[in-house]
PDB file of C-alpha atoms in Angstrom:
ATOM      1  CA  UNK A   1      -0.385 -14.285 -13.028  1.00  0.00           C
ATOM      2  CA  UNK A   2      -1.098 -13.276 -16.944  1.00  0.00           C
ATOM      3  CA  UNK A   3      -2.674  -9.940 -17.545  1.00  0.00           C
ATOM      4  CA  UNK A   4      -5.266 -10.965 -19.080  1.00  0.00           C
ATOM      5  CA  UNK A   5      -8.649  -9.180 -19.512  1.00  0.00           C
ATOM      6  CA  UNK A   6      -7.185  -5.708 -21.145  1.00  0.00           C
ATOM      7  CA  UNK A   7      -7.371  -4.777 -24.449  1.00  0.00           C
ATOM      8  CA  UNK A   8      -4.171  -3.019 -24.520  1.00  0.00           C
ATOM      9  CA  UNK A   9      -0.972  -3.341 -22.856  1.00  0.00           C
ATOM     10  CA  UNK A  10      -1.070  -1.668 -19.139  1.00  0.00           C
ATOM     11  CA  UNK A  11       2.109  -0.411 -17.686  1.00  0.00           C
ATOM     12  CA  UNK A  12       4.771   0.921 -20.641  1.00  0.00           C
ATOM     13  CA  UNK A  13       8.117   2.553 -19.796  1.00  0.00           C
ATOM     14  CA  UNK A  14       9.094   6.148 -20.930  1.00  0.00           C
ATOM     15  CA  UNK A  15      12.224   6.667 -22.825  1.00  0.00           C
ATOM     16  CA  UNK A  16      14.108   7.574 -19.958  1.00  0.00           C
ATOM     17  CA  UNK A  17      13.011   4.320 -18.179  1.00  0.00           C
ATOM     18  CA  UNK A  18      11.501   7.017 -15.508  1.00  0.00           C
ATOM     19  CA  UNK A  19       7.844   7.697 -16.354  1.00  0.00           C
ATOM     20  CA  UNK A  20       5.016   4.384 -16.408  1.00  0.00           C
ATOM     21  CA  UNK A  21       1.342   4.720 -16.804  1.00  0.00           C
ATOM     22  CA  UNK A  22      -1.574   2.923 -16.988  1.00  0.00           C
ATOM     23  CA  UNK A  23      -3.872   2.795 -20.223  1.00  0.00           C
ATOM     24  CA  UNK A  24      -6.952   2.399 -20.818  1.00  0.00           C
ATOM     25  CA  UNK A  25      -8.949   2.321 -18.035  1.00  0.00           C
ATOM     26  CA  UNK A  26     -10.154  -1.053 -17.436  1.00  0.00           C
ATOM     27  CA  UNK A  27     -13.399  -2.089 -17.907  1.00  0.00           C
ATOM     28  CA  UNK A  28     -13.620  -2.997 -14.141  1.00  0.00           C
ATOM     29  CA  UNK A  29     -12.738  -1.025 -11.197  1.00  0.00           C
ATOM     30  CA  UNK A  30      -9.109   0.133 -10.427  1.00  0.00           C
ATOM     31  CA  UNK A  31      -7.950   0.342  -6.985  1.00  0.00           C
ATOM     32  CA  UNK A  32      -4.285   1.743  -5.722  1.00  0.00           C
ATOM     33  CA  UNK A  33      -2.493   0.257  -2.925  1.00  0.00           C
ATOM     34  CA  UNK A  34       0.106   2.051  -1.200  1.00  0.00           C
ATOM     35  CA  UNK A  35       2.742   0.721   1.130  1.00  0.00           C
ATOM     36  CA  UNK A  36       4.062   3.570   3.215  1.00  0.00           C
ATOM     37  CA  UNK A  37       6.860   3.149   4.590  1.00  0.00           C
ATOM     38  CA  UNK A  38      10.997   4.996   3.938  1.00  0.00           C
ATOM     39  CA  UNK A  39      12.661   4.001   1.300  1.00  0.00           C
ATOM     40  CA  UNK A  40      16.139   4.508   2.939  1.00  0.00           C
ATOM     41  CA  UNK A  41      14.997   2.301   5.925  1.00  0.00           C
ATOM     42  CA  UNK A  42      14.037  -1.031   4.200  1.00  0.00           C
ATOM     43  CA  UNK A  43      13.590  -4.182   6.443  1.00  0.00           C
ATOM     44  CA  UNK A  44      12.773  -1.783   9.141  1.00  0.00           C
ATOM     45  CA  UNK A  45       9.340  -2.226  11.617  1.00  0.00           C
ATOM     46  CA  UNK A  46       8.125   1.284  10.062  1.00  0.00           C
ATOM     47  CA  UNK A  47       8.608   0.243   6.756  1.00  0.00           C
ATOM     48  CA  UNK A  48       6.334  -2.912   7.002  1.00  0.00           C
ATOM     49  CA  UNK A  49       3.947  -1.789   4.882  1.00  0.00           C
ATOM     50  CA  UNK A  50       6.454  -1.719   1.993  1.00  0.00           C
ATOM     51  CA  UNK A  51       7.182  -5.261   2.483  1.00  0.00           C
ATOM     52  CA  UNK A  52       3.499  -6.064   2.819  1.00  0.00           C
ATOM     53  CA  UNK A  53       2.818  -4.799  -1.112  1.00  0.00           C
ATOM     54  CA  UNK A  54       6.075  -6.657  -2.153  1.00  0.00           C
ATOM     55  CA  UNK A  55       4.482  -9.666  -1.015  1.00  0.00           C
ATOM     56  CA  UNK A  56       1.548  -8.672  -2.843  1.00  0.00           C
ATOM     57  CA  UNK A  57       3.618  -7.422  -6.079  1.00  0.00           C
ATOM     58  CA  UNK A  58       4.834 -11.536  -5.111  1.00  0.00           C
ATOM     59  CA  UNK A  59       1.447 -12.980  -5.290  1.00  0.00           C
ATOM     60  CA  UNK A  60      -0.244 -11.232  -8.117  1.00  0.00           C
ATOM     61  CA  UNK A  61       2.930 -12.518 -10.235  1.00  0.00           C
ATOM     62  CA  UNK A  62       3.860  -8.968 -11.027  1.00  0.00           C
ATOM     63  CA  UNK A  63       7.516  -8.815  -8.586  1.00  0.00           C
ATOM     64  CA  UNK A  64       9.983  -8.645 -11.602  1.00  0.00           C
ATOM     65  CA  UNK A  65       7.919  -5.767 -13.604  1.00  0.00           C
ATOM     66  CA  UNK A  66       8.239  -2.472 -11.520  1.00  0.00           C
ATOM     67  CA  UNK A  67       8.797   0.753 -12.765  1.00  0.00           C
ATOM     68  CA  UNK A  68       9.776   4.051 -11.463  1.00  0.00           C
ATOM     69  CA  UNK A  69       7.630   7.108 -12.429  1.00  0.00           C
ATOM     70  CA  UNK A  70       9.501  10.489 -11.873  1.00  0.00           C
ATOM     71  CA  UNK A  71       6.034  12.344 -11.857  1.00  0.00           C
ATOM     72  CA  UNK A  72       4.953  10.574  -8.396  1.00  0.00           C
ATOM     73  CA  UNK A  73       8.225   9.944  -7.298  1.00  0.00           C
ATOM     74  CA  UNK A  74       7.366   6.480  -7.013  1.00  0.00           C
ATOM     75  CA  UNK A  75       7.784   2.671  -8.211  1.00  0.00           C
ATOM     76  CA  UNK A  76       4.717   1.228  -9.964  1.00  0.00           C
ATOM     77  CA  UNK A  77       3.408  -2.275 -10.967  1.00  0.00           C
ATOM     78  CA  UNK A  78      -0.194  -3.379 -11.682  1.00  0.00           C
ATOM     79  CA  UNK A  79      -2.043  -6.479 -12.275  1.00  0.00           C
ATOM     80  CA  UNK A  80      -5.558  -7.815 -13.027  1.00  0.00           C
ATOM     81  CA  UNK A  81      -7.361  -9.306 -10.228  1.00  0.00           C
ATOM     82  CA  UNK A  82     -10.986 -10.383 -11.302  1.00  0.00           C
ATOM     83  CA  UNK A  83     -12.589  -7.668 -13.202  1.00  0.00           C
ATOM     84  CA  UNK A  84     -10.531  -5.341 -11.525  1.00  0.00           C
ATOM     85  CA  UNK A  85      -7.078  -4.427 -12.265  1.00  0.00           C
ATOM     86  CA  UNK A  86      -5.049  -2.949  -8.697  1.00  0.00           C
ATOM     87  CA  UNK A  87      -1.921  -0.567  -9.027  1.00  0.00           C
ATOM     88  CA  UNK A  88       0.382  -1.169  -6.535  1.00  0.00           C
ATOM     89  CA  UNK A  89       2.892   1.930  -5.582  1.00  0.00           C
ATOM     90  CA  UNK A  90       5.769   1.841  -3.679  1.00  0.00           C
ATOM     91  CA  UNK A  91       7.296   5.896  -2.764  1.00  0.00           C
ATOM     92  CA  UNK A  92      10.218   6.575  -3.077  1.00  0.00           C
ATOM     93  CA  UNK A  93       9.813  10.107  -0.910  1.00  0.00           C
ATOM     94  CA  UNK A  94      10.574   9.516   3.174  1.00  0.00           C
ATOM     95  CA  UNK A  95       7.343   8.782   5.256  1.00  0.00           C
ATOM     96  CA  UNK A  96       6.371  11.906   6.093  1.00  0.00           C
ATOM     97  CA  UNK A  97       6.052  13.024   2.635  1.00  0.00           C
ATOM     98  CA  UNK A  98       4.682   9.778   1.192  1.00  0.00           C
ATOM     99  CA  UNK A  99       1.387  11.558   0.422  1.00  0.00           C
ATOM    100  CA  UNK A 100       2.796  13.529  -2.271  1.00  0.00           C
ATOM    101  CA  UNK A 101       3.734  10.101  -4.114  1.00  0.00           C
ATOM    102  CA  UNK A 102       0.118   8.604  -2.886  1.00  0.00           C
ATOM    103  CA  UNK A 103      -1.801  11.191  -4.161  1.00  0.00           C
ATOM    104  CA  UNK A 104      -0.052  12.388  -7.663  1.00  0.00           C
ATOM    105  CA  UNK A 105      -0.552   8.990  -8.320  1.00  0.00           C
ATOM    106  CA  UNK A 106      -4.220   8.848  -7.363  1.00  0.00           C
ATOM    107  CA  UNK A 107      -4.782  11.821  -9.722  1.00  0.00           C
ATOM    108  CA  UNK A 108      -3.049  10.392 -12.562  1.00  0.00           C
ATOM    109  CA  UNK A 109      -5.241   7.279 -12.456  1.00  0.00           C
ATOM    110  CA  UNK A 110      -8.274   9.628 -11.753  1.00  0.00           C
ATOM    111  CA  UNK A 111      -8.715   7.609  -8.495  1.00  0.00           C
ATOM    112  CA  UNK A 112     -10.465   9.283  -5.203  1.00  0.00           C
ATOM    113  CA  UNK A 113      -9.627   8.837  -2.197  1.00  0.00           C
ATOM    114  CA  UNK A 114     -12.123   5.477  -1.194  1.00  0.00           C
ATOM    115  CA  UNK A 115     -10.127   3.566  -4.019  1.00  0.00           C
ATOM    116  CA  UNK A 116      -7.001   4.261  -2.213  1.00  0.00           C
ATOM    117  CA  UNK A 117      -5.198   1.534   0.017  1.00  0.00           C
ATOM    118  CA  UNK A 118      -2.981   2.834   2.621  1.00  0.00           C
ATOM    119  CA  UNK A 119      -0.678  -0.030   4.208  1.00  0.00           C
ATOM    120  CA  UNK A 120       1.043   0.751   7.095  1.00  0.00           C
ATOM    121  CA  UNK A 121       2.854  -0.162  10.382  1.00  0.00           C
ATOM    122  CA  UNK A 122       0.629   0.247  14.170  1.00  0.00           C
ATOM    123  CA  UNK A 123       2.533   0.330  17.085  1.00  0.00           C
ATOM    124  CA  UNK A 124      -0.956  -0.109  18.666  1.00  0.00           C
ATOM    125  CA  UNK A 125      -1.433  -3.693  17.938  1.00  0.00           C
ATOM    126  CA  UNK A 126       0.860  -6.355  18.902  1.00  0.00           C
ATOM    127  CA  UNK A 127       3.072  -8.296  15.927  1.00  0.00           C
ATOM    128  CA  UNK A 128       0.933 -10.716  14.530  1.00  0.00           C
ATOM    129  CA  UNK A 129      -2.188  -8.250  14.580  1.00  0.00           C
ATOM    130  CA  UNK A 130      -4.081  -7.020  11.600  1.00  0.00           C
ATOM    131  CA  UNK A 131      -6.685  -4.595  10.912  1.00  0.00           C
ATOM    132  CA  UNK A 132      -8.542  -2.964   8.061  1.00  0.00           C
ATOM    133  CA  UNK A 133     -10.395   0.041   8.755  1.00  0.00           C
ATOM    134  CA  UNK A 134     -12.180   2.516   6.497  1.00  0.00           C
ATOM    135  CA  UNK A 135     -10.856   5.713   6.819  1.00  0.00           C
ATOM    136  CA  UNK A 136     -10.603   7.892   9.885  1.00  0.00           C
ATOM    137  CA  UNK A 137      -7.902   9.364  11.539  1.00  0.00           C
ATOM    138  CA  UNK A 138      -4.205   9.064  11.331  1.00  0.00           C
ATOM    139  CA  UNK A 139      -3.658   8.317  14.843  1.00  0.00           C
ATOM    140  CA  UNK A 140      -0.847   9.772  14.801  1.00  0.00           C
ATOM    141  CA  UNK A 141       1.205   7.985  11.818  1.00  0.00           C
ATOM    142  CA  UNK A 142       3.052  10.584   9.647  1.00  0.00           C
ATOM    143  CA  UNK A 143       2.609   8.771   6.205  1.00  0.00           C
ATOM    144  CA  UNK A 144      -0.756   8.853   6.889  1.00  0.00           C
ATOM    145  CA  UNK A 145      -1.316  12.406   8.044  1.00  0.00           C
ATOM    146  CA  UNK A 146       0.826  13.114   4.912  1.00  0.00           C
ATOM    147  CA  UNK A 147      -1.570  11.159   2.763  1.00  0.00           C
ATOM    148  CA  UNK A 148      -4.806  13.053   4.691  1.00  0.00           C
ATOM    149  CA  UNK A 149      -3.514  15.983   4.262  1.00  0.00           C
ATOM    150  CA  UNK A 150      -2.258  15.949   0.686  1.00  0.00           C
ATOM    151  CA  UNK A 151      -5.196  13.640  -0.670  1.00  0.00           C
ATOM    152  CA  UNK A 152      -7.257  16.255   1.558  1.00  0.00           C
ATOM    153  CA  UNK A 153      -9.312  13.043   2.626  1.00  0.00           C
ATOM    154  CA  UNK A 154      -9.716  10.983   5.415  1.00  0.00           C
ATOM    155  CA  UNK A 155     -11.728   7.932   3.360  1.00  0.00           C
ATOM    156  CA  UNK A 156      -8.416   5.723   2.648  1.00  0.00           C
ATOM    157  CA  UNK A 157      -9.045   2.332   3.707  1.00  0.00           C
ATOM    158  CA  UNK A 158      -6.303   1.332   5.861  1.00  0.00           C
ATOM    159  CA  UNK A 159      -4.720  -1.959   6.250  1.00  0.00           C
ATOM    160  CA  UNK A 160      -2.913  -1.670   9.699  1.00  0.00           C
ATOM    161  CA  UNK A 161      -0.274  -4.342  10.656  1.00  0.00           C
ATOM    162  CA  UNK A 162       0.665  -4.690  14.542  1.00  0.00           C
ATOM    163  CA  UNK A 163       4.717  -4.265  15.117  1.00  0.00           C
ATOM    164  CA  UNK A 164       3.643  -3.869  18.765  1.00  0.00           C
ATOM    165  CA  UNK A 165       4.948  -1.128  21.414  1.00  0.00           C
ATOM    166  CA  UNK A 166       7.552  -1.075  23.156  1.00  0.00           C
ATOM    167  CA  UNK A 167       6.758  -0.476  27.811  1.00  0.00           C
ATOM    168  CA  UNK A 168       9.431   2.142  27.573  1.00  0.00           C
ATOM    169  CA  UNK A 169       8.218   5.543  25.757  1.00  0.00           C
ATOM    170  CA  UNK A 170      11.934   6.693  25.264  1.00  0.00           C
ATOM    171  CA  UNK A 171      12.381   3.183  23.334  1.00  0.00           C
ATOM    172  CA  UNK A 172       9.860   4.005  20.279  1.00  0.00           C
ATOM    173  CA  UNK A 173      11.174   5.589  18.227  1.00  0.00           C
ATOM    174  CA  UNK A 174      14.199   3.377  17.837  1.00  0.00           C
ATOM    175  CA  UNK A 175      11.806  -0.005  18.227  1.00  0.00           C
ATOM    176  CA  UNK A 176       9.531   1.888  14.942  1.00  0.00           C
ATOM    177  CA  UNK A 177      12.988   3.210  13.097  1.00  0.00           C
ATOM    178  CA  UNK A 178      14.339  -0.740  13.811  1.00  0.00           C
ATOM    179  CA  UNK A 179      14.590  -4.164  12.119  1.00  0.00           C
ATOM    180  CA  UNK A 180      13.106  -7.070  13.521  1.00  0.00           C
ATOM    181  CA  UNK A 181      14.313  -9.113  15.969  1.00  0.00           C
ATOM    182  CA  UNK A 182      15.671 -12.583  14.740  1.00  0.00           C
ATOM    183  CA  UNK A 183      12.443 -14.255  16.792  1.00  0.00           C
ATOM    184  CA  UNK A 184      10.499 -11.662  14.843  1.00  0.00           C
ATOM    185  CA  UNK A 185      11.648 -12.326  11.735  1.00  0.00           C
ATOM    186  CA  UNK A 186      10.285 -16.387  11.832  1.00  0.00           C
ATOM    187  CA  UNK A 187       6.980 -14.684  12.082  1.00  0.00           C
ATOM    188  CA  UNK A 188       7.079 -12.173   9.348  1.00  0.00           C
ATOM    189  CA  UNK A 189       6.394 -14.798   6.803  1.00  0.00           C
ATOM    190  CA  UNK A 190       2.961 -15.957   8.106  1.00  0.00           C
ATOM    191  CA  UNK A 191       1.959 -12.237   8.687  1.00  0.00           C
ATOM    192  CA  UNK A 192       2.332 -10.950   4.800  1.00  0.00           C
ATOM    193  CA  UNK A 193       0.808 -14.162   3.498  1.00  0.00           C
ATOM    194  CA  UNK A 194      -2.381 -13.109   5.952  1.00  0.00           C
ATOM    195  CA  UNK A 195      -1.896  -9.428   5.308  1.00  0.00           C
ATOM    196  CA  UNK A 196      -1.876 -10.472   1.420  1.00  0.00           C
ATOM    197  CA  UNK A 197      -5.000 -12.379   1.797  1.00  0.00           C
ATOM    198  CA  UNK A 198      -7.162  -9.799   4.046  1.00  0.00           C
ATOM    199  CA  UNK A 199      -6.219  -6.975   1.440  1.00  0.00           C
ATOM    200  CA  UNK A 200      -7.171  -9.110  -1.803  1.00  0.00           C
ATOM    201  CA  UNK A 201     -10.569 -10.461  -0.442  1.00  0.00           C
ATOM    202  CA  UNK A 202     -11.181  -6.713   0.558  1.00  0.00           C
ATOM    203  CA  UNK A 203     -10.504  -5.435  -2.660  1.00  0.00           C
ATOM    204  CA  UNK A 204     -12.266  -8.379  -4.501  1.00  0.00           C
ATOM    205  CA  UNK A 205     -15.423  -7.823  -2.223  1.00  0.00           C
ATOM    206  CA  UNK A 206     -15.606  -4.293  -2.767  1.00  0.00           C
ATOM    207  CA  UNK A 207     -15.094  -4.487  -6.617  1.00  0.00           C
ATOM    208  CA  UNK A 208     -18.445  -6.760  -6.932  1.00  0.00           C
ATOM    209  CA  UNK A 209     -20.668  -3.787  -4.543  1.00  0.00           C
ATOM    210  CA  UNK A 210     -20.964  -0.032  -3.505  1.00  0.00           C
ATOM    211  CA  UNK A 211     -18.778   1.418  -1.472  1.00  0.00           C
ATOM    212  CA  UNK A 212     -21.776   2.224   0.630  1.00  0.00           C
ATOM    213  CA  UNK A 213     -22.322  -1.169   1.882  1.00  0.00           C
ATOM    214  CA  UNK A 214     -18.668  -1.777   3.448  1.00  0.00           C
ATOM    215  CA  UNK A 215     -17.923  -2.589   6.554  1.00  0.00           C
ATOM    216  CA  UNK A 216     -14.694  -2.181   8.469  1.00  0.00           C
ATOM    217  CA  UNK A 217     -12.727  -5.698   8.456  1.00  0.00           C
ATOM    218  CA  UNK A 218     -10.063  -6.920  11.106  1.00  0.00           C
ATOM    219  CA  UNK A 219      -7.925  -9.943  11.577  1.00  0.00           C
TER     220      UNK A 219
END
């Protein structure tokens, strides 16, 4: 996807290739989408938020343009979406500290909590189930809790991606930190596509009307 509609180059890398910044502010709205996860545990259920983010980058045609930003300890890229601008963020901190990366990026780009999307795994929904809600508690998710603490707000919209909860409570940690089974992996392409559709449709709708008119969306 060509990055048209912006008068200046939007994403550039510093001399040490460790920083990137978006400028200028686009004429339309700007949104930040953060895929919560642990960069040390790629491919696990706990990092499914990062998988969704990478699918978003593929869909928007910017999968090869990630740049590391040392100020927020994250990889960033961006793409136009209609008249809006979507910034994608992959934290380079562990899940429990994802909020530090997200809040720093929100500050750098002048965004409010309502303009920051969090994409994360959800134990209490079966694999294949998605839900997009506006704000609320962390529901026990440490990455979301970190974001709420660091942003000092619980207003962030969240795309919750179901990973299912094992029947035996003692297996929860291993389940969350484990990789998807071969059977589950067969379901992932469709799930990631649906998650991408849901969040892009939601952002496009929000870009056209005031935030106060929005309702919770689910799929």
